[in-house]
mmCIF file of C-alpha atoms (C1' of nucleotides) in Angstrom:
data_model
loop_
_atom_site.group_PDB
_atom_site.id
_atom_site.type_symbol
_atom_site.label_atom_id
_atom_site.label_comp_id
_atom_site.label_asym_id
_atom_site.label_seq_id
_atom_site.Cartn_x
_atom_site.Cartn_y
_atom_site.Cartn_z
ATOM 1 C CA MET A 17 -0.081 0.079 0.034
ATOM 2 C CA ARG A 18 1.060 3.507 -0.826
ATOM 3 C CA LEU A 19 0.770 6.357 1.652
ATOM 4 C CA ASN A 20 0.152 9.842 0.693
ATOM 5 C CA ASP A 21 1.242 12.781 2.672
ATOM 6 C CA LEU A 22 -2.022 13.147 4.650
ATOM 7 C CA ASP A 23 -1.678 9.456 5.605
ATOM 8 C CA GLU A 24 1.679 9.978 6.765
ATOM 9 C CA ARG A 25 0.874 12.937 8.893
ATOM 10 C CA ILE A 26 -2.020 11.024 10.493
ATOM 11 C CA VAL A 27 0.320 7.954 11.319
ATOM 12 C CA HIS A 28 2.821 10.253 12.676
ATOM 13 C CA ALA A 29 0.297 11.891 14.952
ATOM 14 C CA LEU A 30 -0.906 8.465 16.049
ATOM 15 C CA ALA A 31 2.522 7.582 16.706
ATOM 16 C CA GLU A 32 3.044 10.185 19.260
ATOM 17 C CA ASP A 33 -0.205 9.516 21.053
ATOM 18 C CA ALA A 34 -2.509 6.655 19.692
ATOM 19 C CA ARG A 35 -5.313 7.865 21.904
ATOM 20 C CA ARG A 36 -5.660 11.344 20.622
ATOM 21 C CA SER A 37 -9.159 12.009 19.239
ATOM 22 C CA TYR A 38 -9.828 12.006 15.484
ATOM 23 C CA ALA A 39 -11.004 15.528 15.734
ATOM 24 C CA ASP A 40 -7.791 16.641 17.345
ATOM 25 C CA ILE A 41 -5.800 14.952 14.605
ATOM 26 C CA GLY A 42 -8.226 16.435 12.000
ATOM 27 C CA THR A 43 -7.472 19.987 12.976
ATOM 28 C CA GLN A 44 -3.783 19.298 12.897
ATOM 29 C CA VAL A 45 -3.703 17.860 9.302
ATOM 30 C CA GLY A 46 -6.779 19.938 8.135
ATOM 31 C CA LEU A 47 -9.471 17.268 7.982
ATOM 32 C CA SER A 48 -12.652 16.524 9.686
ATOM 33 C CA ALA A 49 -12.910 13.883 12.421
ATOM 34 C CA PRO A 50 -14.958 11.305 10.084
ATOM 35 C CA ALA A 51 -12.316 11.769 7.321
ATOM 36 C CA VAL A 52 -9.563 10.954 9.694
ATOM 37 C CA LYS A 53 -11.342 7.822 10.908
ATOM 38 C CA ARG A 54 -12.000 6.847 7.300
ATOM 39 C CA ARG A 55 -8.304 6.995 6.541
ATOM 40 C CA VAL A 56 -7.195 5.169 9.697
ATOM 41 C CA ASP A 57 -9.699 2.403 8.846
ATOM 42 C CA ARG A 58 -8.343 2.145 5.436
ATOM 43 C CA LEU A 59 -4.720 1.999 6.879
ATOM 44 C CA LEU A 60 -5.766 -0.836 9.273
ATOM 45 C CA ALA A 61 -7.720 -2.810 6.451
ATOM 46 C CA SER A 62 -4.660 -2.549 4.138
ATOM 47 C CA GLY A 63 -2.187 -3.516 6.828
ATOM 48 C CA ALA A 64 -0.210 -0.291 6.835
ATOM 49 C CA ILE A 65 -1.298 0.153 10.500
ATOM 50 C CA THR A 66 -1.307 -3.245 12.308
ATOM 51 C CA GLY A 67 -2.721 -2.037 15.476
ATOM 52 C CA PHE A 68 -2.383 0.218 18.543
ATOM 53 C CA THR A 69 -0.146 -0.386 21.536
ATOM 54 C CA VAL A 70 1.179 1.070 24.660
ATOM 55 C CA ARG A 71 4.711 2.361 25.272
ATOM 56 C CA VAL A 72 6.092 1.011 28.462
ATOM 57 C CA ASP A 73 9.110 1.464 30.589
ATOM 58 C CA PRO A 74 10.460 -2.163 30.869
ATOM 59 C CA ALA A 75 12.355 -1.350 34.127
ATOM 60 C CA ALA A 76 9.213 -0.051 35.689
ATOM 61 C CA LEU A 77 7.340 -3.327 34.801
ATOM 62 C CA GLY A 78 10.111 -5.327 36.434
ATOM 63 C CA TRP A 79 11.917 -6.494 33.319
ATOM 64 C CA GLU A 80 15.231 -5.101 34.063
ATOM 65 C CA THR A 81 17.400 -7.534 31.994
ATOM 66 C CA GLU A 82 17.482 -7.317 28.112
ATOM 67 C CA ALA A 83 19.427 -9.574 25.837
ATOM 68 C CA PHE A 84 19.996 -10.274 22.242
ATOM 69 C CA VAL A 85 20.374 -13.882 21.362
ATOM 70 C CA GLU A 86 21.760 -15.272 17.952
ATOM 71 C CA ILE A 87 20.004 -18.722 17.141
ATOM 72 C CA TYR A 88 22.048 -21.000 14.943
ATOM 73 C CA CYS A 89 19.559 -23.543 13.549
ATOM 74 C CA ARG A 90 19.922 -27.182 12.428
ATOM 75 C CA ARG A 91 19.572 -27.820 8.800
ATOM 76 C CA ASN A 92 16.152 -27.732 7.194
ATOM 77 C CA THR A 93 14.843 -25.263 9.613
ATOM 78 C CA GLY A 94 12.488 -22.777 8.064
ATOM 79 C CA PRO A 95 11.437 -19.248 9.206
ATOM 80 C CA GLY A 96 8.105 -20.704 10.111
ATOM 81 C CA ASP A 97 9.622 -23.229 12.543
ATOM 82 C CA ILE A 98 11.633 -20.477 14.246
ATOM 83 C CA LEU A 99 8.539 -18.366 14.555
ATOM 84 C CA ARG A 100 6.352 -21.091 16.030
ATOM 85 C CA GLY A 101 9.176 -22.361 18.369
ATOM 86 C CA LEU A 102 9.918 -18.943 19.779
ATOM 87 C CA ALA A 103 6.418 -17.026 19.801
ATOM 88 C CA ARG A 104 5.332 -19.237 22.741
ATOM 89 C CA TYR A 105 7.874 -17.503 25.016
ATOM 90 C CA SER A 106 6.252 -14.298 26.466
ATOM 91 C CA GLU A 107 9.898 -13.206 27.308
ATOM 92 C CA VAL A 108 10.594 -13.015 23.560
ATOM 93 C CA ALA A 109 10.013 -9.465 22.269
ATOM 94 C CA THR A 110 11.275 -9.654 18.647
ATOM 95 C CA VAL A 111 12.455 -12.418 16.239
ATOM 96 C CA SER A 112 14.093 -11.611 12.871
ATOM 97 C CA THR A 113 15.892 -13.859 10.473
ATOM 98 C CA VAL A 114 19.284 -12.315 9.532
ATOM 99 C CA THR A 115 22.148 -12.388 7.128
ATOM 100 C CA GLY A 116 25.540 -13.555 8.400
ATOM 101 C CA GLU A 117 26.529 -16.669 10.386
ATOM 102 C CA ALA A 118 23.425 -16.849 12.656
ATOM 103 C CA ASP A 119 20.019 -17.656 11.334
ATOM 104 C CA ALA A 120 17.864 -15.547 13.537
ATOM 105 C CA LEU A 121 18.418 -12.680 16.057
ATOM 106 C CA VAL A 122 16.090 -12.681 19.059
ATOM 107 C CA GLN A 123 15.364 -9.806 21.622
ATOM 108 C CA VAL A 124 14.567 -11.084 25.121
ATOM 109 C CA PHE A 125 13.307 -9.219 28.170
ATOM 110 C CA ALA A 126 13.598 -11.127 31.514
ATOM 111 C CA SER A 127 13.202 -9.752 35.182
ATOM 112 C CA ASP A 128 16.705 -10.533 35.913
ATOM 113 C CA VAL A 129 19.867 -12.553 34.810
ATOM 114 C CA ARG A 130 18.689 -15.561 36.523
ATOM 115 C CA HIS A 131 15.317 -15.466 34.643
ATOM 116 C CA PHE A 132 17.098 -14.768 31.412
ATOM 117 C CA GLU A 133 19.335 -17.859 32.092
ATOM 118 C CA ARG A 134 16.276 -20.080 32.568
ATOM 119 C CA VAL A 135 14.680 -18.822 29.298
ATOM 120 C CA LEU A 136 17.978 -19.164 27.353
ATOM 121 C CA GLU A 137 18.198 -22.797 28.540
ATOM 122 C CA ARG A 138 14.666 -23.526 27.282
ATOM 123 C CA ILE A 139 15.415 -21.910 23.888
ATOM 124 C CA ALA A 140 18.675 -23.676 23.358
ATOM 125 C CA GLY A 141 16.697 -26.924 24.212
ATOM 126 C CA GLU A 142 14.330 -26.316 21.275
ATOM 127 C CA PRO A 143 14.709 -29.145 18.647
ATOM 128 C CA PHE A 144 15.512 -26.641 15.768
ATOM 129 C CA VAL A 145 18.269 -24.876 17.763
ATOM 130 C CA GLU A 146 21.729 -25.925 17.257
ATOM 131 C CA ARG A 147 23.572 -23.255 19.453
ATOM 132 C CA THR A 148 23.004 -19.779 20.684
ATOM 133 C CA LYS A 149 25.082 -16.800 21.260
ATOM 134 C CA SER A 150 23.961 -14.060 23.732
ATOM 135 C CA VAL A 151 24.920 -10.598 24.656
ATOM 136 C CA LEU A 152 23.333 -8.907 27.518
ATOM 137 C CA VAL A 153 22.269 -5.051 27.303
ATOM 138 C CA LEU A 154 24.344 -2.977 29.676
ATOM 139 C CA SER A 155 22.635 0.322 29.111
ATOM 140 C CA PRO A 156 19.693 0.906 26.745
ATOM 141 C CA LEU A 157 20.919 4.244 25.673
ATOM 142 C CA LEU A 158 18.326 5.023 23.063
ATOM 143 C CA ARG A 159 14.903 3.481 22.615
ATOM 144 C CA ARG A 160 13.535 5.592 19.718
ATOM 145 C CA TYR A 161 10.131 4.679 18.006
ATOM 146 C CA THR A 162 10.042 1.668 19.919
ATOM 147 C CA SER A 163 9.859 0.313 23.414
ATOM 148 C CA GLY A 164 8.171 -2.616 24.857
ATOM 149 C CA SER A 165 8.343 -5.602 27.153
ATOM 150 C CA PRO A 166 6.601 -8.866 27.663
ATOM 151 C CA THR A 167 4.024 -9.253 30.243
ATOM 152 C CA MET B 13 6.875 2.004 41.102
ATOM 153 C CA ARG B 14 5.516 -1.381 41.897
ATOM 154 C CA LEU B 15 2.800 -3.160 39.693
ATOM 155 C CA ASN B 16 0.276 -5.470 40.954
ATOM 156 C CA ASP B 17 -1.419 -8.225 39.090
ATOM 157 C CA LEU B 18 -4.284 -6.041 37.981
ATOM 158 C CA ASP B 19 -1.960 -3.358 36.572
ATOM 159 C CA GLU B 20 -0.017 -5.873 34.625
ATOM 160 C CA ARG B 21 -3.336 -7.336 33.113
ATOM 161 C CA ILE B 22 -4.464 -3.783 32.125
ATOM 162 C CA VAL B 23 -1.000 -3.018 30.584
ATOM 163 C CA HIS B 24 -1.249 -6.451 28.667
ATOM 164 C CA ALA B 25 -4.650 -5.553 27.263
ATOM 165 C CA LEU B 26 -3.501 -2.099 26.388
ATOM 166 C CA ALA B 27 -0.449 -3.697 24.562
ATOM 167 C CA GLU B 28 -2.814 -5.837 22.375
ATOM 168 C CA ASP B 29 -5.023 -2.858 21.554
ATOM 169 C CA ALA B 30 -4.364 0.578 23.083
ATOM 170 C CA ARG B 31 -7.680 2.027 21.827
ATOM 171 C CA ARG B 32 -9.858 -0.481 23.417
ATOM 172 C CA SER B 33 -12.385 1.197 25.737
ATOM 173 C CA TYR B 34 -11.861 1.258 29.447
ATOM 174 C CA ALA B 35 -15.171 -0.471 30.006
ATOM 175 C CA ASP B 36 -14.072 -3.471 27.809
ATOM 176 C CA ILE B 37 -10.811 -3.651 29.586
ATOM 177 C CA GLY B 38 -12.584 -3.473 32.882
ATOM 178 C CA THR B 39 -14.933 -6.426 32.145
ATOM 179 C CA GLN B 40 -11.765 -8.508 31.207
ATOM 180 C CA VAL B 41 -10.002 -7.638 34.495
ATOM 181 C CA GLY B 42 -12.995 -7.369 36.704
ATOM 182 C CA LEU B 43 -13.065 -3.653 37.286
ATOM 183 C CA SER B 44 -15.302 -0.749 36.377
ATOM 184 C CA ALA B 45 -14.311 1.815 33.513
ATOM 185 C CA PRO B 46 -13.386 4.555 35.815
ATOM 186 C CA ALA B 47 -11.192 2.259 38.021
ATOM 187 C CA VAL B 48 -9.239 1.352 34.953
ATOM 188 C CA LYS B 49 -8.889 4.769 33.819
ATOM 189 C CA ARG B 50 -7.744 5.735 37.356
ATOM 190 C CA ARG B 51 -5.067 2.974 37.250
ATOM 191 C CA VAL B 52 -3.775 4.013 33.526
ATOM 192 C CA ASP B 53 -3.636 7.583 34.673
ATOM 193 C CA ARG B 54 -1.463 6.461 37.654
ATOM 194 C CA LEU B 55 0.730 4.256 35.388
ATOM 195 C CA LEU B 56 1.096 7.364 33.023
ATOM 196 C CA ALA B 57 2.021 9.574 36.064
ATOM 197 C CA SER B 58 4.500 7.105 37.508
ATOM 198 C CA GLY B 59 6.195 6.528 34.109
ATOM 199 C CA ALA B 60 5.469 2.934 33.930
ATOM 200 C CA ILE B 61 3.327 3.658 30.731
ATOM 201 C CA THR B 62 5.069 6.280 28.708
ATOM 202 C CA GLY B 63 2.368 6.750 26.000
ATOM 203 C CA PHE B 64 0.357 5.121 23.505
ATOM 204 C CA THR B 65 1.569 4.494 19.875
ATOM 205 C CA VAL B 66 0.591 2.872 16.694
ATOM 206 C CA ARG B 67 1.963 -0.335 15.196
ATOM 207 C CA VAL B 68 2.967 0.230 11.734
ATOM 208 C CA ASP B 69 4.221 -1.934 8.928
ATOM 209 C CA PRO B 70 7.660 -0.381 8.384
ATOM 210 C CA ALA B 71 7.612 -1.484 4.568
ATOM 211 C CA ALA B 72 4.405 0.393 4.102
ATOM 212 C CA LEU B 73 6.036 3.643 5.251
ATOM 213 C CA GLY B 74 8.914 3.012 2.954
ATOM 214 C CA TRP B 75 11.393 1.679 5.431
ATOM 215 C CA GLU B 76 12.033 -1.713 4.034
ATOM 216 C CA THR B 77 15.681 -2.215 5.176
ATOM 217 C CA GLU B 78 16.516 -3.010 8.880
ATOM 218 C CA ALA B 79 19.888 -3.883 10.172
ATOM 219 C CA PHE B 80 21.597 -4.482 13.426
ATOM 220 C CA VAL B 81 25.167 -2.872 13.744
ATOM 221 C CA GLU B 82 27.669 -3.954 16.269
ATOM 222 C CA ILE B 83 29.868 -0.990 17.103
ATOM 223 C CA TYR B 84 33.514 -1.370 18.151
ATOM 224 C CA CYS B 85 34.933 1.747 19.808
ATOM 225 C CA ARG B 86 38.217 3.301 20.297
ATOM 226 C CA ARG B 87 39.738 3.445 23.736
ATOM 227 C CA ASN B 88 38.252 5.854 26.158
ATOM 228 C CA THR B 89 34.798 6.121 24.644
ATOM 229 C CA GLY B 90 32.111 6.256 27.102
ATOM 230 C CA PRO B 91 28.487 5.578 26.794
ATOM 231 C CA GLY B 92 27.676 9.473 26.515
ATOM 232 C CA ASP B 93 30.023 9.716 23.614
ATOM 233 C CA ILE B 94 28.345 6.777 21.793
ATOM 234 C CA LEU B 95 24.798 8.416 22.361
ATOM 235 C CA ARG B 96 25.733 11.784 21.216
ATOM 236 C CA GLY B 97 27.356 10.511 18.261
ATOM 237 C CA LEU B 98 24.523 8.330 17.086
ATOM 238 C CA ALA B 99 21.380 10.126 18.327
ATOM 239 C CA ARG B 100 21.771 12.572 15.493
ATOM 240 C CA TYR B 101 21.003 9.855 12.836
ATOM 241 C CA SER B 102 17.278 9.627 12.325
ATOM 242 C CA GLU B 103 17.798 6.109 10.902
ATOM 243 C CA VAL B 104 18.939 4.908 14.311
ATOM 244 C CA ALA B 105 16.066 3.400 16.389
ATOM 245 C CA THR B 106 17.974 1.957 19.198
ATOM 246 C CA VAL B 107 21.240 2.026 20.751
ATOM 247 C CA SER B 108 22.495 -0.349 23.599
ATOM 248 C CA THR B 109 25.804 -0.869 25.200
ATOM 249 C CA VAL B 110 26.331 -4.526 25.398
ATOM 250 C CA THR B 111 28.523 -7.428 26.816
ATOM 251 C CA GLY B 112 30.841 -9.256 24.479
ATOM 252 C CA GLU B 113 33.269 -8.102 21.963
ATOM 253 C CA ALA B 114 31.438 -5.293 20.611
ATOM 254 C CA ASP B 115 30.869 -2.125 22.679
ATOM 255 C CA ALA B 116 27.497 -1.238 21.397
ATOM 256 C CA LEU B 117 24.413 -2.795 19.318
ATOM 257 C CA VAL B 118 22.465 -0.347 17.059
ATOM 258 C CA GLN B 119 19.317 -1.023 15.350
ATOM 259 C CA VAL B 120 18.857 0.927 11.995
ATOM 260 C CA PHE B 121 15.984 1.363 9.607
ATOM 261 C CA ALA B 122 16.595 2.681 6.151
ATOM 262 C CA SER B 123 14.490 2.893 3.141
ATOM 263 C CA ASP B 124 16.718 0.390 1.131
ATOM 264 C CA VAL B 125 20.076 -1.292 1.125
ATOM 265 C CA ARG B 126 21.651 1.656 -0.755
ATOM 266 C CA HIS B 127 20.331 4.091 1.895
ATOM 267 C CA PHE B 128 21.544 1.731 4.806
ATOM 268 C CA GLU B 129 24.966 1.728 3.100
ATOM 269 C CA ARG B 130 25.284 5.480 3.168
ATOM 270 C CA VAL B 131 24.243 5.520 6.977
ATOM 271 C CA LEU B 132 26.715 2.922 7.884
ATOM 272 C CA GLU B 133 29.475 4.727 6.074
ATOM 273 C CA ARG B 134 28.745 7.836 8.126
ATOM 274 C CA ILE B 135 28.439 5.915 11.374
ATOM 275 C CA ALA B 136 31.717 4.168 10.564
ATOM 276 C CA GLY B 137 33.379 7.514 9.962
ATOM 277 C CA GLU B 138 32.447 8.624 13.510
ATOM 278 C CA PRO B 139 35.693 9.578 15.464
ATOM 279 C CA PHE B 140 34.892 7.231 18.233
ATOM 280 C CA VAL B 141 34.213 4.152 15.891
ATOM 281 C CA GLU B 142 36.967 1.807 15.312
ATOM 282 C CA ARG B 143 34.935 -0.661 13.192
ATOM 283 C CA THR B 144 31.541 -2.106 12.648
ATOM 284 C CA LYS B 145 29.926 -5.366 12.003
ATOM 285 C CA SER B 146 26.406 -5.499 10.579
ATOM 286 C CA VAL B 147 23.728 -8.067 9.847
ATOM 287 C CA LEU B 148 20.814 -7.395 7.613
ATOM 288 C CA VAL B 149 17.386 -8.415 8.729
ATOM 289 C CA LEU B 150 15.869 -10.887 6.177
ATOM 290 C CA SER B 151 12.399 -11.273 7.782
ATOM 291 C CA PRO B 152 11.036 -9.313 10.853
ATOM 292 C CA LEU B 153 9.150 -12.646 12.041
ATOM 293 C CA LEU B 154 7.885 -11.232 15.326
ATOM 294 C CA ARG B 155 7.540 -7.653 16.513
ATOM 295 C CA ARG B 156 5.752 -7.956 19.890
ATOM 296 C CA TYR B 157 4.282 -5.080 21.993
ATOM 297 C CA THR B 158 5.311 -2.428 19.577
ATOM 298 C CA SER B 159 7.151 -1.764 16.323
ATOM 299 C CA GLY B 160 8.122 1.496 14.830
ATOM 300 C CA SER B 161 9.968 3.154 12.322
ATOM 301 C CA PRO B 162 11.749 6.606 11.951
ATOM 302 C CA THR B 163 9.716 9.385 10.157
ATOM 303 C "C1'" DA C 23 -14.922 15.294 2.363
ATOM 304 C "C1'" DT C 24 -18.249 17.515 5.220
ATOM 305 C "C1'" DT C 25 -22.417 17.991 8.200
ATOM 306 C "C1'" DG C 26 -25.283 16.697 11.776
ATOM 307 C "C1'" DA C 27 -27.380 13.510 14.920
ATOM 308 C "C1'" DA C 28 -27.370 9.161 17.563
ATOM 309 C "C1'" DA C 29 -24.669 6.010 20.084
ATOM 310 C "C1'" DA C 30 -20.742 4.981 22.749
ATOM 311 C "C1'" DT C 31 -17.329 6.458 25.651
ATOM 312 C "C1'" DC C 32 -14.726 9.384 28.495
ATOM 313 C "C1'" DT C 33 -14.277 11.848 32.824
ATOM 314 C "C1'" DC C 34 -15.556 13.807 36.525
ATOM 315 C "C1'" DA C 35 -18.215 14.224 41.044
ATOM 316 C "C1'" DC C 36 -19.622 12.045 45.098
ATOM 317 C "C1'" DA C 37 -20.711 8.019 48.213
ATOM 318 C "C1'" DC C 38 -18.937 3.697 50.117
ATOM 319 C "C1'" DA C 39 -15.856 0.059 52.171
ATOM 320 C "C1'" DT D 27 -6.311 3.884 49.685
ATOM 321 C "C1'" DG D 28 -9.211 2.047 46.415
ATOM 322 C "C1'" DT D 29 -13.869 1.002 44.332
ATOM 323 C "C1'" DG D 30 -18.401 1.768 42.145
ATOM 324 C "C1'" DT D 31 -22.466 4.708 40.417
ATOM 325 C "C1'" DG D 32 -24.498 8.200 37.799
ATOM 326 C "C1'" DA D 33 -24.580 12.566 35.179
ATOM 327 C "C1'" DG D 34 -22.701 15.697 31.915
ATOM 328 C "C1'" DA D 35 -19.142 16.506 28.323
ATOM 329 C "C1'" DT D 36 -16.717 14.506 24.712
ATOM 330 C "C1'" DT D 37 -15.906 11.457 21.100
ATOM 331 C "C1'" DT D 38 -17.181 7.965 17.864
ATOM 332 C "C1'" DT D 39 -19.775 6.441 14.130
ATOM 333 C "C1'" DC D 40 -22.812 6.274 10.305
ATOM 334 C "C1'" DA D 41 -26.246 8.341 7.337
ATOM 335 C "C1'" DA D 42 -27.163 11.870 3.911
ATOM 336 C "C1'" DT D 43 -25.318 15.469 1.155
#
DNA sequence: ATTGAAAATCTCACACA
DNA sequence: TGTGTGAGATTTTCAAT
């Protein structure tokens, strides 16, 4: 789907505060409230917008430990296998297949290092996982456009 | 701030759909709409919730290329130097100092591989950067709780 | 895309445990 | 401190234009 300038400004407004009223957004972009709603509905239907969510402070929710885990898979493992295997973990925030030596890069939030260790052991025990390689986040210096944590 | 079970369930509900009505959330967690709003307001005031945002499909906004870049810094580089040096790039979404061989892990969104290459060259040219090592995202299989892209 | 009206929701006051 | 109830203000939502 192709977004025009008006759509982009609406998405930008929603990105800053997804609970702003359509009328508010409308006055900012020069549209009436129903017009804004129609465009948002269209963006939702087309998949350009996939939903609305909350920005949380992971530390405030008790998820103080963040890590990136490289996954090295056994032969004949497809993206679907990786997703199905990892989506079950509530501690897993993002999963991406990547170029390079590893097959996938996984972002994990845990309450502490002990918790992370348990999660890592379970992930490493998945049948499609050959080995893993993790780095722990020391300081989340910048979290732009995104922030989230499992519940 | 300490969150109890009710708060966590409310945050979880908002993470799935931040535009659900307080009454809906209330019936799910066993509270009235005003009670839910009061807790959300408190979570906002305490900083546990930092706002509401929209989940977008980066590709629909024209940001089709995502990459993770490991930064190896010169000696005597502090976290502040890394943050100041990288925050200027609008393509940089997240910056974290990490354990392991690299000093920092940076998430970058670009419109295409050519765009990413230009950004990478500029980052690699920063005075505190000794070398970089990148992996490109092939498929963003899972983007839980939020996903965003630079505007 | 806008207008205007009806339905739903938000948001506050107050009362209660 | 935290909750529920009810009323008024606001917003959403859908016709008709």
